[in-house]
Coordinates of C-alpha atoms and ligand atoms in Angstrom, one line a residue:
X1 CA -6.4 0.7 3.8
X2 CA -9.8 -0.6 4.8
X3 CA -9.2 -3.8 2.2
X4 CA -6.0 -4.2 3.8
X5 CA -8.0 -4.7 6.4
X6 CA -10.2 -7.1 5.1
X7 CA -7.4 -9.1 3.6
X8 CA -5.6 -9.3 6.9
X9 CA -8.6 -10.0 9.5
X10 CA -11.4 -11.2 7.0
X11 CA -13.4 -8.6 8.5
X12 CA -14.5 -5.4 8.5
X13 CA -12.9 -2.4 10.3
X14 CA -15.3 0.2 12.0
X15 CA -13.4 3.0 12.4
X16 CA -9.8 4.5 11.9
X17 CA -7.2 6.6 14.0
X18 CA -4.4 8.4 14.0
X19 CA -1.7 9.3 16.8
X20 CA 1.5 11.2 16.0
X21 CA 5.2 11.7 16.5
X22 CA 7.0 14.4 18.4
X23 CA 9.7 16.8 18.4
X24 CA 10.5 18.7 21.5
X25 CA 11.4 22.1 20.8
X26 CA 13.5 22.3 24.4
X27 CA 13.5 20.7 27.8
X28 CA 15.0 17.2 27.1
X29 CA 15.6 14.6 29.7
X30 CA 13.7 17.5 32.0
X31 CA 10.4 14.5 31.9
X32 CA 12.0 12.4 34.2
X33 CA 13.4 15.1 36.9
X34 CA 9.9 16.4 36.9
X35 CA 10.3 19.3 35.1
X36 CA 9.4 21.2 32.1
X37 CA 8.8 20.2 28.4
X38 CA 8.1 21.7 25.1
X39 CA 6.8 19.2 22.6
X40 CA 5.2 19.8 19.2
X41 CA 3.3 16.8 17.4
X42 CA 4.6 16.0 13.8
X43 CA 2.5 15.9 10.7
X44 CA 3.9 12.5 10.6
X45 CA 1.3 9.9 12.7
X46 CA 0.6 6.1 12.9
X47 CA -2.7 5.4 11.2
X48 CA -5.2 2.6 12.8
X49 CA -7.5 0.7 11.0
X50 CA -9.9 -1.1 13.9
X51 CA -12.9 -3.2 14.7
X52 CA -13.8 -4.6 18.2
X53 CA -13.9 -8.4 18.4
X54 CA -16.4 -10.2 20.8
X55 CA -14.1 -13.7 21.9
X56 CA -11.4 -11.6 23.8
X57 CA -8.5 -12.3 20.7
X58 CA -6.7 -8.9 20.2
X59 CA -5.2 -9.2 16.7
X60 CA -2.4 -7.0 15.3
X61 CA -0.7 -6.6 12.1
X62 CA 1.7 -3.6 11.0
X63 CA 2.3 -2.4 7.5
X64 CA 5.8 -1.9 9.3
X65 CA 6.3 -5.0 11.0
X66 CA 7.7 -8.0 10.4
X67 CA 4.7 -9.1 7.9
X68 CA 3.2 -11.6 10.9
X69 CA 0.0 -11.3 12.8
X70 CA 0.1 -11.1 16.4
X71 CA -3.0 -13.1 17.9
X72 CA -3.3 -13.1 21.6
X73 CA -6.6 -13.5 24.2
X74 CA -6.7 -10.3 26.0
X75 CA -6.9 -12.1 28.9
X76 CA -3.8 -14.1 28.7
X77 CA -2.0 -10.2 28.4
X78 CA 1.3 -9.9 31.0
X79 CA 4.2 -8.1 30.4
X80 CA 6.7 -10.6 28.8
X81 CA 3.5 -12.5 27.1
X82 CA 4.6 -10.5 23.5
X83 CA 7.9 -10.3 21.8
X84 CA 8.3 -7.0 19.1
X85 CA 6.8 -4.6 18.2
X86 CA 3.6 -6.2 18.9
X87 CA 4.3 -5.8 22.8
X88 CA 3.9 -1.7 22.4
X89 CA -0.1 -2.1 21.3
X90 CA -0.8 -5.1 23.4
X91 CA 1.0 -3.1 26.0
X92 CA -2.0 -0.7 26.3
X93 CA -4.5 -3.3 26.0
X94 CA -2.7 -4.6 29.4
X95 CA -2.7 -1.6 30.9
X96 CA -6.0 -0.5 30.6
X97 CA -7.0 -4.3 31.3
X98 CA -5.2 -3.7 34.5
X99 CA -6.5 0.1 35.4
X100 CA -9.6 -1.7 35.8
X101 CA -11.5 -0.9 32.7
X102 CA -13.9 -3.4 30.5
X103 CA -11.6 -4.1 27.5
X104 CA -12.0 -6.8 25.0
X105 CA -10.7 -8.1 22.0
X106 CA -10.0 -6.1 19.1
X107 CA -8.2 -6.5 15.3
X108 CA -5.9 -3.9 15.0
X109 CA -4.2 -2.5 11.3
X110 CA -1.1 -0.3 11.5
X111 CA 0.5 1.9 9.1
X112 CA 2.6 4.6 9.9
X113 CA 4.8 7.7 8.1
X114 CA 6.8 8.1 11.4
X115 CA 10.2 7.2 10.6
X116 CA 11.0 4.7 13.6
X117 CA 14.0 4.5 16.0
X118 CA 15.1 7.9 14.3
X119 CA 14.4 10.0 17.9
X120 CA 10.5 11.3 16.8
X121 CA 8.7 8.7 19.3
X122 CA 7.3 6.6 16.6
X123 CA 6.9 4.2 20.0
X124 CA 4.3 6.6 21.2
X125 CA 2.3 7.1 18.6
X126 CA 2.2 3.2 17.6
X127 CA 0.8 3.0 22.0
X128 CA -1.2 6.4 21.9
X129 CA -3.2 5.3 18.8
X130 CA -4.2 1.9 20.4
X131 CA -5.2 4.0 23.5
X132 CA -6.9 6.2 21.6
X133 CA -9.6 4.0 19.4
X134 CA -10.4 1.3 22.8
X135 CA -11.3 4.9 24.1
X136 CA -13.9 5.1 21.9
X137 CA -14.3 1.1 20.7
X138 CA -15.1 0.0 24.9
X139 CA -16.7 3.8 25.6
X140 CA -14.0 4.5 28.1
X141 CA -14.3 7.7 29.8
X142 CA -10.3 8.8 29.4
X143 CA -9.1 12.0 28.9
X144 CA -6.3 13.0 26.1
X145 CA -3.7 13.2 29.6
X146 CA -5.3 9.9 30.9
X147 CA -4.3 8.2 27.6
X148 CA -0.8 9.3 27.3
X149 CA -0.3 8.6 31.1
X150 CA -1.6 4.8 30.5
X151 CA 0.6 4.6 27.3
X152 CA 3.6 5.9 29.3
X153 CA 2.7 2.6 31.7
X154 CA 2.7 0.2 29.1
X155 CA 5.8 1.0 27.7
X156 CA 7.5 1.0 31.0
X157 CA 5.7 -1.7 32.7
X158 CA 4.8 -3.7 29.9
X159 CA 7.8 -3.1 27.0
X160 CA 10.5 -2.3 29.7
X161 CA 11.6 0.9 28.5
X162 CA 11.9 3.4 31.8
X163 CA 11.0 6.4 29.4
X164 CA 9.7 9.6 30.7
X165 CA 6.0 10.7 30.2
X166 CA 6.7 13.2 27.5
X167 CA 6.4 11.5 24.5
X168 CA 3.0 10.0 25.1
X169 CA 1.6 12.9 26.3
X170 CA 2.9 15.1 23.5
X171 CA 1.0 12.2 21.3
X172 CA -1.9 12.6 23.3
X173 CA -2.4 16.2 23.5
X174 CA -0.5 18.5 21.3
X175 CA -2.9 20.5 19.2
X176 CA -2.5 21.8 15.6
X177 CA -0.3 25.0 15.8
X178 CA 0.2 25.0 19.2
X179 CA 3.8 23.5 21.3
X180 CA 2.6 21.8 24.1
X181 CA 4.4 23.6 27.5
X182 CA 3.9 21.0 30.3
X183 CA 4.9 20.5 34.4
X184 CA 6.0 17.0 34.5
X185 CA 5.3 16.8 37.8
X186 CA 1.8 17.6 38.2
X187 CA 0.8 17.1 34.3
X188 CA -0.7 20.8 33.9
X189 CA -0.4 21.5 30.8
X190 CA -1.2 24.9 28.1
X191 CA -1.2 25.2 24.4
X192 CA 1.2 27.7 23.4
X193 CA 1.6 28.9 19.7
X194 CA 4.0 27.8 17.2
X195 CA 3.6 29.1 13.9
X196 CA 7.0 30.2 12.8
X197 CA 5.6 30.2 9.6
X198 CA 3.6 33.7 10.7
X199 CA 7.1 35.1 10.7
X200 CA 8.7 33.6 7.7
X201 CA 10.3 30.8 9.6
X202 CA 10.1 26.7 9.0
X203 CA 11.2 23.5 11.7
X204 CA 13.4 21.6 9.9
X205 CA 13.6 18.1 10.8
X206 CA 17.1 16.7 10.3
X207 CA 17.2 12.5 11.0
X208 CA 20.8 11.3 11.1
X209 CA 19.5 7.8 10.3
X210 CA 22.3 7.1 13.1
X211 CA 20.8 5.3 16.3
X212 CA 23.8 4.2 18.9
X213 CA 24.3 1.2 20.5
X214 CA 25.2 2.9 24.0
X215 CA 22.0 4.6 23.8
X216 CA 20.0 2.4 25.9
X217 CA 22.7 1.7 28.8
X218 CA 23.5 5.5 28.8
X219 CA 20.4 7.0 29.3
X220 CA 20.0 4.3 32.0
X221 CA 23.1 6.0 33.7
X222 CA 22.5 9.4 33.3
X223 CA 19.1 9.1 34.6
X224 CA 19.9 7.6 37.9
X225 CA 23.1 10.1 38.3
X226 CA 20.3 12.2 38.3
X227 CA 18.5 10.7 40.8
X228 CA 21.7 10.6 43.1
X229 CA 22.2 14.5 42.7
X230 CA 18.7 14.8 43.9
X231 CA 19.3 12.5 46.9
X232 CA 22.3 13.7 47.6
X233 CA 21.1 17.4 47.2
X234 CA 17.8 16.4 49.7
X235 CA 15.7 17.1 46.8
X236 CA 12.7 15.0 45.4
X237 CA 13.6 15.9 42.1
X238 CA 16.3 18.2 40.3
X239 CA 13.4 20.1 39.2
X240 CA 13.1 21.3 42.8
X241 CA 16.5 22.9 42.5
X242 CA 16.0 26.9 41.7
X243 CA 18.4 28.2 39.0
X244 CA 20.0 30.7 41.5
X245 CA 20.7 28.1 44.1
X246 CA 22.6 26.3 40.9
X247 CA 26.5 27.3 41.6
X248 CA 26.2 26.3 45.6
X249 CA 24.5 23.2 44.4
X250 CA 27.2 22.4 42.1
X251 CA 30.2 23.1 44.7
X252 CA 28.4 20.6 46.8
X253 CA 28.1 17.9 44.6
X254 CA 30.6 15.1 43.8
X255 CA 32.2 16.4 39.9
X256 CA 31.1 13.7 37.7
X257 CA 27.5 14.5 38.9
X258 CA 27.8 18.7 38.7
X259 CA 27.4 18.9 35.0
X260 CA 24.5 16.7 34.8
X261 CA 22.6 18.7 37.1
X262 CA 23.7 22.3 35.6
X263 CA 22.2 20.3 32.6
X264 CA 18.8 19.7 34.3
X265 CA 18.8 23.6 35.9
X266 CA 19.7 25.2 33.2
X267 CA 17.4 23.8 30.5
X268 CA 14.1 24.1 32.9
X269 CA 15.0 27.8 32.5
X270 CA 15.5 27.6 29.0
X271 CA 11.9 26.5 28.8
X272 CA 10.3 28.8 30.9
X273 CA 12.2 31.6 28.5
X274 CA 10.8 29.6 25.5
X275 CA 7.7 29.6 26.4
X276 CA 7.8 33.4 27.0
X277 CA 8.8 34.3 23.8
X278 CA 6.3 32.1 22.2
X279 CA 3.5 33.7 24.2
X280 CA 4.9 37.4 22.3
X281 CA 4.8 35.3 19.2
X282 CA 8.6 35.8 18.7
X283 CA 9.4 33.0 17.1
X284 CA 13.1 33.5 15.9
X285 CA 14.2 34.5 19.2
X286 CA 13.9 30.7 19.9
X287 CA 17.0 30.1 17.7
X288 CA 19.8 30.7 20.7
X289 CA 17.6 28.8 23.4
X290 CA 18.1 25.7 21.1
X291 CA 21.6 25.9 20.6
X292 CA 22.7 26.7 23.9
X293 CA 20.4 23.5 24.8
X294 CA 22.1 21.1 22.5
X295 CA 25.3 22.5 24.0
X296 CA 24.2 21.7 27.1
X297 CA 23.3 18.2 26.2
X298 CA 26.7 18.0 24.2
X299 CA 28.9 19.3 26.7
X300 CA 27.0 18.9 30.5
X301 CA 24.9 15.9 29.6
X302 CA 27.0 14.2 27.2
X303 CA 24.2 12.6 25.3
X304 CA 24.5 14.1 21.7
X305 CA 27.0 12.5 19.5
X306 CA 29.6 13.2 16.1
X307 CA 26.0 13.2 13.7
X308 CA 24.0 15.4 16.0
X309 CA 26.9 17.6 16.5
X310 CA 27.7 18.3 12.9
X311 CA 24.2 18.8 11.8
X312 CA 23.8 21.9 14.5
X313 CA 26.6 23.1 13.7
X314 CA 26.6 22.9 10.0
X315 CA 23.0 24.4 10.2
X316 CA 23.6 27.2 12.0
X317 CA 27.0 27.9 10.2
X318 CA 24.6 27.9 7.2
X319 CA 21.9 30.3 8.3
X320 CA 19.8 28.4 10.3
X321 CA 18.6 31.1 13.6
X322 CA 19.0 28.1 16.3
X323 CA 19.3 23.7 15.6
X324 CA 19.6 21.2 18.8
X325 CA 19.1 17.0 18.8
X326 CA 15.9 16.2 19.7
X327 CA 14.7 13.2 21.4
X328 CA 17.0 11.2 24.2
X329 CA 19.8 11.8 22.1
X330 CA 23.2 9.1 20.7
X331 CA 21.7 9.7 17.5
X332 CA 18.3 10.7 16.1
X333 CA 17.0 13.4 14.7
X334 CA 18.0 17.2 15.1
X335 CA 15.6 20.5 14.5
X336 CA 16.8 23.3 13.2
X337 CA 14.6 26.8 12.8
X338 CA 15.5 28.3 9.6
X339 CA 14.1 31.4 7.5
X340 CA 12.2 29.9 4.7
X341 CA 14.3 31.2 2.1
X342 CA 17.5 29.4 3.6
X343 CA 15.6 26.2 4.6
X344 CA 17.0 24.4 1.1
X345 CA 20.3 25.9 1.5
X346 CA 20.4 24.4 5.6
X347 CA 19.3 21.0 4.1
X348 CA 22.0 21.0 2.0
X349 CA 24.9 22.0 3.9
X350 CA 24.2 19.3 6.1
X351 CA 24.0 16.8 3.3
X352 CA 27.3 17.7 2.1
X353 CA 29.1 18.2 5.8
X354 CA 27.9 14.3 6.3
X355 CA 29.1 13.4 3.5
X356 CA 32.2 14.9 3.5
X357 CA 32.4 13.4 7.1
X358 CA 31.7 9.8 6.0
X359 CA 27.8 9.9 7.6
X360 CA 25.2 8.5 6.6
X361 CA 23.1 10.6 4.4
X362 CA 20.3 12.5 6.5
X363 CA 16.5 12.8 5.8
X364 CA 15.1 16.1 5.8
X365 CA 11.7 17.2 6.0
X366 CA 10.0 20.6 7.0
X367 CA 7.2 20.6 9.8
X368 CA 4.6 22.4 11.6
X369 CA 3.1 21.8 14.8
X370 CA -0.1 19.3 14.6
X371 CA -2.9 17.8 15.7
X372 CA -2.3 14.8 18.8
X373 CA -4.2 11.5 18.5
X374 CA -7.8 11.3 17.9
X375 CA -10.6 9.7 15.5
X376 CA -10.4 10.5 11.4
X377 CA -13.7 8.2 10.9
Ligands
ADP401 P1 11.2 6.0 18.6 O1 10.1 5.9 19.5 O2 12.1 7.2 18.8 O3 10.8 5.9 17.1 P2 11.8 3.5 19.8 O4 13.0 2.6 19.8 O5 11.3 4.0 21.1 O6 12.2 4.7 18.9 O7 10.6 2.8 19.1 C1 10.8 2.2 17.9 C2 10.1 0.8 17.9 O8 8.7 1.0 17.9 C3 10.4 0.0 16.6 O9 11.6 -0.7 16.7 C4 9.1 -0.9 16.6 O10 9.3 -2.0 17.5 C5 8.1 0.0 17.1 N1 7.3 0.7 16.1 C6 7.1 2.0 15.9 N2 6.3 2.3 14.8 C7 5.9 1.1 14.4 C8 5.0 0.6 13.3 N3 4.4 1.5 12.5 N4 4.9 -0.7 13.1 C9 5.5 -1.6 13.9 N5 6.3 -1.3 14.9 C10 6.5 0.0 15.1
MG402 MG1 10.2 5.7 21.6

């Protein structure tokens, strides 16, 4: 890695870092209706290999890009300025350029295990990871939530995609064998413990290797159907919209908007319960919560789609205790929880229900909850 390094920049790097992908056990498309989330980071994380660079050039170059380097003065930085990939790094150098703080140049080497575009915020990590070593490369006093809140910026502001603040912040502060229950609202946050493993359970990560076109478009839609309910409701958010004032709430509201917002209601509460039985350490209990959550983003919220659909269903038909899509959904990845001894037996009644259904053929991979971003050396 390091003589990659030195290959690529001519130089040598002075530290490296690591920020990592997510799956959200429940509360999805909660983030941006200022509700609740559930996130666990993945074993899987992009690796940075870094020095700081003293004439103001921020250099980047991805094992998993498009084999270029991406050389830019820092001050030269606006959204639009960077085309790619390279826009989601130089994106946090921008932001934190314009949150007032002393950044300079910097040569940057990625490398990465998080599959991308596949739902697991591989967008995240790549910012998160950036955010993480100018912390400690221009001595930056940011916390963990002050990172992923920055990162969340320059993917929004900087890349254009209006995502919610989840992702980042799940790449910023999830800790090892903990689910990371937070207010989206006011970013409180507390580690709760996963470690299904304790009671002979694994996550099983399911990636369709499906991403759909309409995704982008659609989650545009649905997010500002929810900001009309709210409006409409004289809510700030749908998060301000108690589960039992739900069925008046829905009698009041134009139909094409009713299901979205039962959607919204509903899957707050299925996080609060969530979090509940992962405070008792009852892990399998979860299983229900997470199918009744990918039916409501199936049938309310109409985000999941044919791939996601089958692997729930032909994961729990084959013993798995719960499965939903995770991630903003027309494709992705799907989690299922599974007793350990069943786990191979999941995996491959999913394999052969896509095949026999013409799919693509799915990636599978086990996980436990891990450690968000931070310094390896
Ligand atoms: P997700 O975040 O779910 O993986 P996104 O579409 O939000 O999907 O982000 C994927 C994009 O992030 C990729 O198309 C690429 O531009 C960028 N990306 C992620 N990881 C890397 C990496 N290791 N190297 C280069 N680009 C990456
Ligand atoms: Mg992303």
């Amino acid at each position: 890695m390091s003589d990659d390094f030195q290959r690529i920049f001519g130089t040598a790097p002075t530290g490296v870092w690591a920020a990592p992908g997510r799956v959200n056990l429940i509360g999805e498309h909660t983030d941006y209706n200022e509700g609740f989330v559930l996130p666990i980071a993945l074993p899987h994380a992009v690796r940075l290999t870094a020095a700081p660079r003293s004439d103001g050039r921020l250099r980047l170059y991805s094992a998993q890009g498009d084999d270029t380097t991406t050389d830019v003065a820092v001050a030269e930085l606006a959204p639009g300025a960077v085309a790619g990939w390279a826009a989601y790094p130089a994106g946090v150098v921008w932001t934190l350029r314009e949150a007032g703080h002393r950044v300079g140049g910097a040569d940057l080497y990625f490398e990465s295990d998080v599959p991308t575009g596949a739902g697991l915020s591989s967008s995240a990590a790549l910012e998160v990871v950036v955010a993480a070593a100018y912390r400690d490369l221009y001595d930056l006093p940011l916390t963990q939530s002050e990172l992923g809140l920055l990162c969340q910026r320059a993917e929004n502001v900087f890349v254009g995609v209006p995502c919610g603040v989840m992702d980042q912040m799940a790449s910023a502060c999830c800790t090892d064998g903990n689910a990371l229950f937070m207010d989206t609202r006011d970013l409180s946050q507390r580690q709760v413990p996963f470690r299904p493993a304790e009671r002979g359970l694994e996550l099983l990560v399911i990636d369709t290797k499906v991403k759909h076109d309409l995704g982008d478009g659609a989650y545009a839609s649905v997010r500002s159907g929810c900001e009309r309910a709210a409006a409409l409701l004289g809510l700030r958010a749908l998060r301000d919209l108690p589960a039992e004032g739900l069925p008046a709430a829905l009698a009041e509201l134009p139909p094409e908007l009713a299901p979205v917002v039962r959607h919204v209601v509903t899957e707050d509460d299925r996080v609060l319960r969530a979090v509940e039985l992962l405070d008792k350490g009852e892990f399998g209990a979860l299983g229900p919560i997470l199918t009744a959550g990918h039916a409501s983003l199936r049938d309310d919220f109409k985000v999941s789609c044919a791939e996601t659909d089958l692997a729930v269903e032909a994961a729990v038909a084959a013993g798995a205790l719960g499965a939903r899509m995770t991630g903003g959904g027309f494709g992705g990845s799907v989690i299922a929880l599974v007793p350990a001894g069943v786990t191979a037996a999941v995996g491959d009644a999913v394999t052969a229900a896509f095949e026999r259904a013409g799919f693509r053929t799915p990636v599978l991979f086990t996980v436990a909850a891990s450690q968000g971003a931070g310094r390896l050396s």
